[in-house]
Coordinates of C-alpha atoms in Angstrom, one line a residue:
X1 CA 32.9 -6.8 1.4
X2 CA 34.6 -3.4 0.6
X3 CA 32.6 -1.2 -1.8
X4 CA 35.7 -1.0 -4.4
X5 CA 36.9 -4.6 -3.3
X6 CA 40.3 -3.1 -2.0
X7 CA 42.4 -2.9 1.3
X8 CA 40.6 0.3 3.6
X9 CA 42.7 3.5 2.5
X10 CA 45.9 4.6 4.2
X11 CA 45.7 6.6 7.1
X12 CA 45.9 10.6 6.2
X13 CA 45.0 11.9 10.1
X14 CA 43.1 10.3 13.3
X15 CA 41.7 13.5 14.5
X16 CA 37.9 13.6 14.5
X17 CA 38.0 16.2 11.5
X18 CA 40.7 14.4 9.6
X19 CA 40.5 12.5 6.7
X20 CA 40.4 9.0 8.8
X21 CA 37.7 10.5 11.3
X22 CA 35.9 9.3 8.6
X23 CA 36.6 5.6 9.0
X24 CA 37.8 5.2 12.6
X25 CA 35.7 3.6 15.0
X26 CA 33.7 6.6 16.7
X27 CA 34.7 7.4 20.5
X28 CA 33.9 10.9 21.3
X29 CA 30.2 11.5 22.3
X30 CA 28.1 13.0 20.3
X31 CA 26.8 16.6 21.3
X32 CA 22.9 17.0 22.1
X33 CA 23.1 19.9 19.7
X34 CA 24.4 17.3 16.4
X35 CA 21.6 14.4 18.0
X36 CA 19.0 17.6 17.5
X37 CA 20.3 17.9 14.2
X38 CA 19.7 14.1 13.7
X39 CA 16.2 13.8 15.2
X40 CA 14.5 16.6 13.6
X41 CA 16.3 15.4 9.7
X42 CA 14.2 11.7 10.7
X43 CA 11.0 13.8 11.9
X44 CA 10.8 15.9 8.4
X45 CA 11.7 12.9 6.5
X46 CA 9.1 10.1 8.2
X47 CA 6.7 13.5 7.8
X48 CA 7.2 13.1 3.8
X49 CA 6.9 9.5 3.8
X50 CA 3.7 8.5 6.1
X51 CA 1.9 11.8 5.9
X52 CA 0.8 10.6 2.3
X53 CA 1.0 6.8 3.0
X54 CA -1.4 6.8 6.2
X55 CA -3.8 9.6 4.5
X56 CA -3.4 11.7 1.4
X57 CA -2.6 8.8 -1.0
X58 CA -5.5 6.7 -0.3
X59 CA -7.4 10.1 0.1
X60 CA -6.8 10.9 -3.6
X61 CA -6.9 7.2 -4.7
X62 CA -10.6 7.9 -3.9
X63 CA -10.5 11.1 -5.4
X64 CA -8.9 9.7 -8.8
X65 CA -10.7 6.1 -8.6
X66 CA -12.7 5.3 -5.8
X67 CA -13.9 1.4 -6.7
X68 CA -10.4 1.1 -6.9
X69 CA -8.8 2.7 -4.0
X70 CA -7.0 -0.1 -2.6
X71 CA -5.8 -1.3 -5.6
X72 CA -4.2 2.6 -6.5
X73 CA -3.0 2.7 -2.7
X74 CA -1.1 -0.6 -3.1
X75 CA 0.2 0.4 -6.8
X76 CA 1.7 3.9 -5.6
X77 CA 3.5 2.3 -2.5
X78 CA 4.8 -0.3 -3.9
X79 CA 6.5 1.2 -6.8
X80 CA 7.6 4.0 -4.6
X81 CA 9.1 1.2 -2.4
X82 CA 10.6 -0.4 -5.1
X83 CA 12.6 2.7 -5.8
X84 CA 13.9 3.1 -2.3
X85 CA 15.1 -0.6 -3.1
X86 CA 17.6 0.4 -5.3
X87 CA 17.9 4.0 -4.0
X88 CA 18.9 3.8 -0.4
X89 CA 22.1 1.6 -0.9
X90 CA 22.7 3.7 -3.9
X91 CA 23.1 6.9 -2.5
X92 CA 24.6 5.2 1.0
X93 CA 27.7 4.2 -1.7
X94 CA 27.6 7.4 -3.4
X95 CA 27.9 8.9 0.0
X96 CA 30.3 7.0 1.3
X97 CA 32.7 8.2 -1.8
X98 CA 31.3 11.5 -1.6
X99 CA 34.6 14.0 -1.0
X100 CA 32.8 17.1 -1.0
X101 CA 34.1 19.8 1.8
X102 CA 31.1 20.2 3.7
X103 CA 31.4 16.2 4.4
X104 CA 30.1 12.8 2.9
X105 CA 26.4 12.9 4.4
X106 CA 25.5 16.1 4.3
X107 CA 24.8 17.4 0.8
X108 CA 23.0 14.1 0.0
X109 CA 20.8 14.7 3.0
X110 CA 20.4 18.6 1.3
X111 CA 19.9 17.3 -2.3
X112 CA 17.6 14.6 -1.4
X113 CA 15.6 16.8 1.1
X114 CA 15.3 19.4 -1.8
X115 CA 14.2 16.8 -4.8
X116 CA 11.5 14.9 -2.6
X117 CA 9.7 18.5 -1.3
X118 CA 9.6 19.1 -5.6
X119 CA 8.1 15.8 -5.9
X120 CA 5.6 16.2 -3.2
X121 CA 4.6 19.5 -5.0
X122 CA 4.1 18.1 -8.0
X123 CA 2.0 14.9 -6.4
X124 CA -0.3 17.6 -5.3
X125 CA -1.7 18.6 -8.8
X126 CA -1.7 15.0 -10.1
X127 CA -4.7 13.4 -11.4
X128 CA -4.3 10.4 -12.8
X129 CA -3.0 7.5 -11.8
X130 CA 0.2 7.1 -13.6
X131 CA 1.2 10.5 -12.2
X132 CA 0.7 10.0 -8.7
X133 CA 2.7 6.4 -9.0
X134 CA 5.6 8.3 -11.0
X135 CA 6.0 11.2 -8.7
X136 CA 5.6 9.3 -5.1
X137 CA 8.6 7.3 -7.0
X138 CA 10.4 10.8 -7.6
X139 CA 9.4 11.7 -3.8
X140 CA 10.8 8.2 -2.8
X141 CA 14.4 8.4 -4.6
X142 CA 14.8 11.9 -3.1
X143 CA 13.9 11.4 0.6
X144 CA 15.9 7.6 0.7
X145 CA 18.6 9.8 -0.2
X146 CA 18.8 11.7 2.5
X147 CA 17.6 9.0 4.7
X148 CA 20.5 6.7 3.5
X149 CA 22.5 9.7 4.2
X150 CA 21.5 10.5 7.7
X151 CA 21.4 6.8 8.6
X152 CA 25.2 6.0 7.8
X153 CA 26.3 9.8 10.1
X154 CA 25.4 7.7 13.3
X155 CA 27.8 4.6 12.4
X156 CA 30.2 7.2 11.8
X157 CA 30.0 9.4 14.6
X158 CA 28.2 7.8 17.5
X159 CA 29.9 5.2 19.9
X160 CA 29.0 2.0 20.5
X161 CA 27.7 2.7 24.0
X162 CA 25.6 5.6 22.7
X163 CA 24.0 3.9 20.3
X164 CA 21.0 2.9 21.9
X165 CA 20.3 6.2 23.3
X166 CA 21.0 7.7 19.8
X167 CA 18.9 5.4 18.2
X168 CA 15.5 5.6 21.1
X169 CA 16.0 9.3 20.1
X170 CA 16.2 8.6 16.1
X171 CA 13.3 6.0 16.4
X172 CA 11.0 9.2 18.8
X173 CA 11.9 11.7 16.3
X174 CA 10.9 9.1 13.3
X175 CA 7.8 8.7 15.1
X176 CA 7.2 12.3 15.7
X177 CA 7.7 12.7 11.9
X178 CA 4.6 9.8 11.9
X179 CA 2.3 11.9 14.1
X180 CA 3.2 15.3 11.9
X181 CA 2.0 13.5 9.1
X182 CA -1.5 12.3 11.0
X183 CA -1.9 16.2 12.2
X184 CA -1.0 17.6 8.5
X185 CA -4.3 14.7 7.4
X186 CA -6.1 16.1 10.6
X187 CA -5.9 19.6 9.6
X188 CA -6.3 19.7 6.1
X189 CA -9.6 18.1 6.4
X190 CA -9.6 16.0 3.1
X191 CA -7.5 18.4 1.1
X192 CA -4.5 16.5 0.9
X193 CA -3.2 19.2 -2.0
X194 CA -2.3 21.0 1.0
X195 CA -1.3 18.6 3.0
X196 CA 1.3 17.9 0.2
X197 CA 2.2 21.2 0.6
X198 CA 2.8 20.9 4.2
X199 CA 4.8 17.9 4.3
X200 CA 7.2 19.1 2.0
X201 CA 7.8 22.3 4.1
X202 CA 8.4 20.2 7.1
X203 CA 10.8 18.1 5.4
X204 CA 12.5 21.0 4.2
X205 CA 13.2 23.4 7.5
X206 CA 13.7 19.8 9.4
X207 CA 16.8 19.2 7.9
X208 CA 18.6 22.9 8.1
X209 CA 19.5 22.6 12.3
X210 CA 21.6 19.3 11.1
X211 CA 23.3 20.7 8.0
X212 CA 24.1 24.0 10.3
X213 CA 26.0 21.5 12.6
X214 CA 26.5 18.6 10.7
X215 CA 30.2 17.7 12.2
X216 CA 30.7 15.8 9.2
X217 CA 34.8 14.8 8.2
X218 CA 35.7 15.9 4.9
X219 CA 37.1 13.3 2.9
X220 CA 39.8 14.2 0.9
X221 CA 40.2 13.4 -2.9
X222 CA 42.4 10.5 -3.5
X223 CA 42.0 8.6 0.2
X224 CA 39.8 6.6 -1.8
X225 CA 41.1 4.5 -5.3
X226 CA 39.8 5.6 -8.1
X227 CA 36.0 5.0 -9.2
X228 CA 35.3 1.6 -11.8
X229 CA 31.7 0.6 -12.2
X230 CA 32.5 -3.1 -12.0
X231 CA 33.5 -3.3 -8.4
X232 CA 31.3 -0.4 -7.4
X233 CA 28.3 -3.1 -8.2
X234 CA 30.2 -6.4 -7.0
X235 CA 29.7 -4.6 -3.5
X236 CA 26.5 -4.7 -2.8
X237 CA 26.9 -8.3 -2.8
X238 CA 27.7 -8.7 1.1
X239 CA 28.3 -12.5 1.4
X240 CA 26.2 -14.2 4.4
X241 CA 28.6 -17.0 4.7
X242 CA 31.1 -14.4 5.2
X243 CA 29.0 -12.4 7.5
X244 CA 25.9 -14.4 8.6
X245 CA 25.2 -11.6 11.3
X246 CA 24.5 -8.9 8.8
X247 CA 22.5 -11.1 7.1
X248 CA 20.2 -12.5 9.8
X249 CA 20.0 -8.9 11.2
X250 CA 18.5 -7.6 7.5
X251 CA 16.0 -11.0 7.8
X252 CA 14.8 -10.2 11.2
X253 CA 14.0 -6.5 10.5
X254 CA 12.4 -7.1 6.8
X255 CA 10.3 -9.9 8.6
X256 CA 9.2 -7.4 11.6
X257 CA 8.8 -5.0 9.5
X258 CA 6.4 -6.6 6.8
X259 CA 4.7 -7.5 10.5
X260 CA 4.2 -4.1 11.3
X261 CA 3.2 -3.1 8.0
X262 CA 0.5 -4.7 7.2
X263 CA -0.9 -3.8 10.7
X264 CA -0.6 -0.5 9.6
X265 CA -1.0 -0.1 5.7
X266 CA -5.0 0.0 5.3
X267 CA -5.4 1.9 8.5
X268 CA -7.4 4.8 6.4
X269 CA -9.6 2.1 4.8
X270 CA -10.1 -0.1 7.9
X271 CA -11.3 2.6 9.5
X272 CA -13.7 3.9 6.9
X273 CA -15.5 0.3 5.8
X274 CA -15.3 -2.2 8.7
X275 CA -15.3 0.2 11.7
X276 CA -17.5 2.9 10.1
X277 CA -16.1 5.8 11.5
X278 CA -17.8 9.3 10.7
X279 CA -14.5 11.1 10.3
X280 CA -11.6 8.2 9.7
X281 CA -8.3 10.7 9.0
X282 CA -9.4 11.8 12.7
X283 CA -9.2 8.4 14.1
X284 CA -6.0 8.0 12.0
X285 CA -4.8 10.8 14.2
X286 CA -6.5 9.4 17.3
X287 CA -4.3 5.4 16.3
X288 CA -1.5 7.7 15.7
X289 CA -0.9 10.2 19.0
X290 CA -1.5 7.1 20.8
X291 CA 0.8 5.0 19.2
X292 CA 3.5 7.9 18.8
X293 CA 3.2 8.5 22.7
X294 CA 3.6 4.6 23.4
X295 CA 6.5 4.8 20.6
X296 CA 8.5 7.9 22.3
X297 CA 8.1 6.3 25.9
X298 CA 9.5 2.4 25.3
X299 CA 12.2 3.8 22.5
X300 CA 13.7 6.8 24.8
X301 CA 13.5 4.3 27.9
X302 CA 14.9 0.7 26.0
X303 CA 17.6 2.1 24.2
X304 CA 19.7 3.7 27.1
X305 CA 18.7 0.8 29.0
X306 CA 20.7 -1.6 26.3
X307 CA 23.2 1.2 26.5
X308 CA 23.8 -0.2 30.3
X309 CA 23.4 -3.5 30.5
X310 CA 25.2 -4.7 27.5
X311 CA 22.1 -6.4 25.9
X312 CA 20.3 -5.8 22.5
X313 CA 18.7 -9.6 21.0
X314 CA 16.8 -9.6 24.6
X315 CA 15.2 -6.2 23.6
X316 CA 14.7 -6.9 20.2
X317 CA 13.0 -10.7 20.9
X318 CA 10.5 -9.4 23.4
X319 CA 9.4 -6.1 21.6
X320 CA 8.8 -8.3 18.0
X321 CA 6.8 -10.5 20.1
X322 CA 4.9 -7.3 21.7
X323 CA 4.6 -6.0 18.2
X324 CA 2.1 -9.6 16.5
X325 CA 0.6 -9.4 20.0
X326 CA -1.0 -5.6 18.8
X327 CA -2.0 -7.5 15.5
X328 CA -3.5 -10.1 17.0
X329 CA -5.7 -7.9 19.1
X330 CA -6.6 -6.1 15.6
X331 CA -7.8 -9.0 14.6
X332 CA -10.2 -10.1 17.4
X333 CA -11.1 -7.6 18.3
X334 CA -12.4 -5.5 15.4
X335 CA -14.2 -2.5 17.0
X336 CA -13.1 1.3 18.0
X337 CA -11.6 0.0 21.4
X338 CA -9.9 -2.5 20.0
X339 CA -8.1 -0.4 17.8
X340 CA -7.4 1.9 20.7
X341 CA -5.8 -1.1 22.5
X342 CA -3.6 -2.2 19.5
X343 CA -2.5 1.4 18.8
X344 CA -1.3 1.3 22.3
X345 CA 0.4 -2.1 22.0
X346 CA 1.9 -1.6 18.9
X347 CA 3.5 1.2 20.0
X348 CA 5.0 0.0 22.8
X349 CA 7.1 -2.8 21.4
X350 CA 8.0 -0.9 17.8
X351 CA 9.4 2.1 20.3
X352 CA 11.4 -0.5 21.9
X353 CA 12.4 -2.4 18.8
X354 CA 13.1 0.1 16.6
X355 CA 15.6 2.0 19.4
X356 CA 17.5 -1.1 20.2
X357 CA 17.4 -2.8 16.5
X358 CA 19.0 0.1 14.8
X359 CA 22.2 -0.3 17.4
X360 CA 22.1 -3.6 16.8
X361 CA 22.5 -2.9 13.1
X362 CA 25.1 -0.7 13.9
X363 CA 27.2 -3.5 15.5
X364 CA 26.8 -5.9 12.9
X365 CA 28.0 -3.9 9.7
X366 CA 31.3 -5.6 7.3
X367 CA 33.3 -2.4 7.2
X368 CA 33.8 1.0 8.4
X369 CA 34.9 2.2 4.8
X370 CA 31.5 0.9 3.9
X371 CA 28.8 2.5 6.7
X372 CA 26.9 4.1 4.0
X373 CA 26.8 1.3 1.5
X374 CA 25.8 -1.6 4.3
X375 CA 23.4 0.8 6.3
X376 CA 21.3 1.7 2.8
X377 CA 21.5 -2.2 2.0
X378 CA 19.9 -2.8 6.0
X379 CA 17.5 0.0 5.0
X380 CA 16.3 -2.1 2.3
X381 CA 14.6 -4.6 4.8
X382 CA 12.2 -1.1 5.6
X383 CA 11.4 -0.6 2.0
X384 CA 10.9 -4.0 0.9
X385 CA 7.9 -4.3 3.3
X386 CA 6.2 -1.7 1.7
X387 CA 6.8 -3.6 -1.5
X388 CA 5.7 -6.7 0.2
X389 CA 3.0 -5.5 2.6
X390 CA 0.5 -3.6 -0.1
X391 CA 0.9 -6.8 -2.1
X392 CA 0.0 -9.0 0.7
X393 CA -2.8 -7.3 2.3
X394 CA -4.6 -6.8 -1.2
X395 CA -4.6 -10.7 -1.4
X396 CA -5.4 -10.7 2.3
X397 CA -8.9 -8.2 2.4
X398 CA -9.8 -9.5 -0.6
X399 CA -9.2 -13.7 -1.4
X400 CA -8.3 -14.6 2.4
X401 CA -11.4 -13.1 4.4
X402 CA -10.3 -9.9 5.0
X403 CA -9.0 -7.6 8.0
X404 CA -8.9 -10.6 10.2
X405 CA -6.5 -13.0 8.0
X406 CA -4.9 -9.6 6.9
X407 CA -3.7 -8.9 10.6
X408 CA -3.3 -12.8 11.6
X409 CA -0.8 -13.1 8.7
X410 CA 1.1 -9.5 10.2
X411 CA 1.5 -11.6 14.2
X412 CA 3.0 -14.4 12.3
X413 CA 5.2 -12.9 9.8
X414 CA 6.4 -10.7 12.9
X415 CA 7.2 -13.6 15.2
X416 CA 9.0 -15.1 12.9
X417 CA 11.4 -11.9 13.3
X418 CA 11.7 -12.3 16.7
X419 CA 12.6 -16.2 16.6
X420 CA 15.6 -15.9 14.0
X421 CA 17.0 -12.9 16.6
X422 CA 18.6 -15.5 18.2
X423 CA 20.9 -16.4 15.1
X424 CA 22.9 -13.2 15.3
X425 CA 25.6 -14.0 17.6
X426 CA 28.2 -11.4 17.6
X427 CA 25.9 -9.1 19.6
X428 CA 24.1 -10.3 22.9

């Protein structure tokens, strides 16, 4: 369904910089220099967003309410992830209309870069509650801006068969962004005001190699009709009778998702109370280089490897299933090795999934006058987990027995993703 509910616009030029660059079907090769650009915008960004889920919230939920910590951690991410709800398809419209002439992606990628580094700032001096949940909100609308942003560039400019390379490079440099954030936790020692600090300096220089070559068509005032609320709205309303494909592709990765985060969302406090560790934002570290290793390996090796043979539900299936495998050894196997092992697992098959999924996505989208709009709707099944997954392992740890049930309930959730795969069947 068309964001303005009308016929795509007339065609103004077919050259890669014309005005219908912007809406033709990609077949020029992206440039290692532009995926640089690409890579490094997801490693500042994932920086911003796990550096203070994985540590420094839960570090100053103790610092701010410490009978409570699980409780503040699961109210801050969830209303931070309610935001991005709302905020990613927003801004992927917005950007999809934006006719600015340094492109449609990048000045939301600059504006929300520079308005999540101010909320991250601002999280560091807070001391209550209420301003830690409204500022990891602010940090949230900011950084799903550019992420909505950045996500909706590869539709536009990568080919179909690039698309899993791109996206095993995307998903290394997301995880690299992951691992910053565990080093920044690491090295501040408990001080997460500085490790605030830090992650909004990443975020910031990560995104200035892609806006220096962003190759990013202008689109041209008028191409587009004329902005009216009402149909703005009626288009994020993508029918899945009309396009059951896009549907079952936004079920699959909410569901493997909500799998992988509830795996991943006490980590801090898991480590602290039922493994005992001396120093737990070091093993955090420890989980995380292994897991980010695993991650970089599978995702740089699966995606080019779907690139050649033509496959993607194959990839996707076996990787979800690899994925509750790593929560299922979480939950029997509750010691320091064990964690070690499901580290390793879990990074394995969310490298693999996450490089061939996100091609996937690609191939399933309504309309190319629309990339921005449908991607930031698809991104929605990444933020509602966090909505869902806080929510879930609260009840988990503390009505259904605890870290066991909590990682049980994350295997079966996630192979439920991996069985409904098979329903998309315009990609094989």
């Amino acid at each position: 369904m068309s964001l303005s509910n009308t016929p795509a616009p007339p065609d103004h030029g077919t050259g890669p910089d014309g005005p219908a660059g912007a809406f033709a079907e990609p077949t020029r090769k992206v440039t290692p220099r532009w995926v640089t650009g690409l890579v490094l915008v997801n490693v500042g960004i994932n920086a911003a967003f796990f550096g203070p889920i994985n540590i420094f919230i839960g570090q100053q939920a103790i610092s701010i309410d410490e009978p409570s910590k699980e409780a503040v951690l699961s109210l801050a991410t969830a209303c931070g992830a309610a935001v991005s709800l709302v905020a990613n398809p927003l801004f992927g419209a917005l950007s999809d209309r934006t006719t600015s002439r340094f492109g449609r992606r990048a000045p939301w990628v600059l504006a929300g870069a520079v308005l999540a580094a101010i909320a991250l700032l601002a999280m560091s001096g807070a001391t209550t509650v209420a301003l830690l949940v409204a500022f990891w909100c602010l940090m949230q609308l900011g950084a799903n801006a550019a992420y909505a942003a950045i996500t909706a560039a590869v539709p536009d400019r990568v080919p179909v068969l690039q698309r899993g390379k791109v996206g095993g490079l995307a998903a290394m440099g997301q995880t690299l962004g992951i691992l910053t954030g565990a080093v920044f936790g690491a090295v501040v020692s408990g001080n997460f005001m500085v490790g605030y600090w830090l992650c909004a300096g990443a975020l910031l220089l990560s995104v200035l190699p892609y806006l220096v070559h962003r190759n990013d068509p202008v689109l041209p005032k008028g191409v587009l009709p004329r902005f009216r609320l009402a149909p703005f709205l009626r288009g994020f309303w993508i029918s899945p009778r009309l396009y059951p494909d896009f549907a079952w592709a936004g079920l699959t990765r909410f569901l493997v998702n909500v799998g992988n985060q509830l795996t991943i969302v006490y980590l801090l406090f898991f480590l602290r109370d039922i493994l005992e560790l001396e120093d737990p934002p070091a093993g955090v570290l420890v989980l995380t280089g292994i897991y980010a290793v695993m991650v970089m390996i599978t995702a740089v090796i699966a995606g080019p490897w779907s690139d050649r043979v033509g496959r993607r539900k194959p990839f996707v299936i076996g990787s979800s299933a690899i994925i509750a495998i790593a929560a299922l050894i979480m939950a029997f196997f509750p010691v320091w090795p064990g964690a070690l092992a499901g580290a390793a697992v879990l990074g394995i098959g969310f490298g693999a999934y996450v490089a061939v999924d996100y091609a996937l996505l690609t191939q399933v989208l309504p309309l190319a006058l629309d990339r921005g709009k449908d991607m930031g709707i698809i991104n929605v099944a990444n933020s509602l987990p966090q909505v869902v997954a806080p929510t879930l392992a609260l009840i988990a740890v503390t009505y259904w027995g605890g870290y066991r049930s909590l990682f049980l309930a994350a295997a079966v959730i996630g192979l439920l993703g991996a069985v409904f795969v098979v329903k998309i069947k315009g990609v094989r």
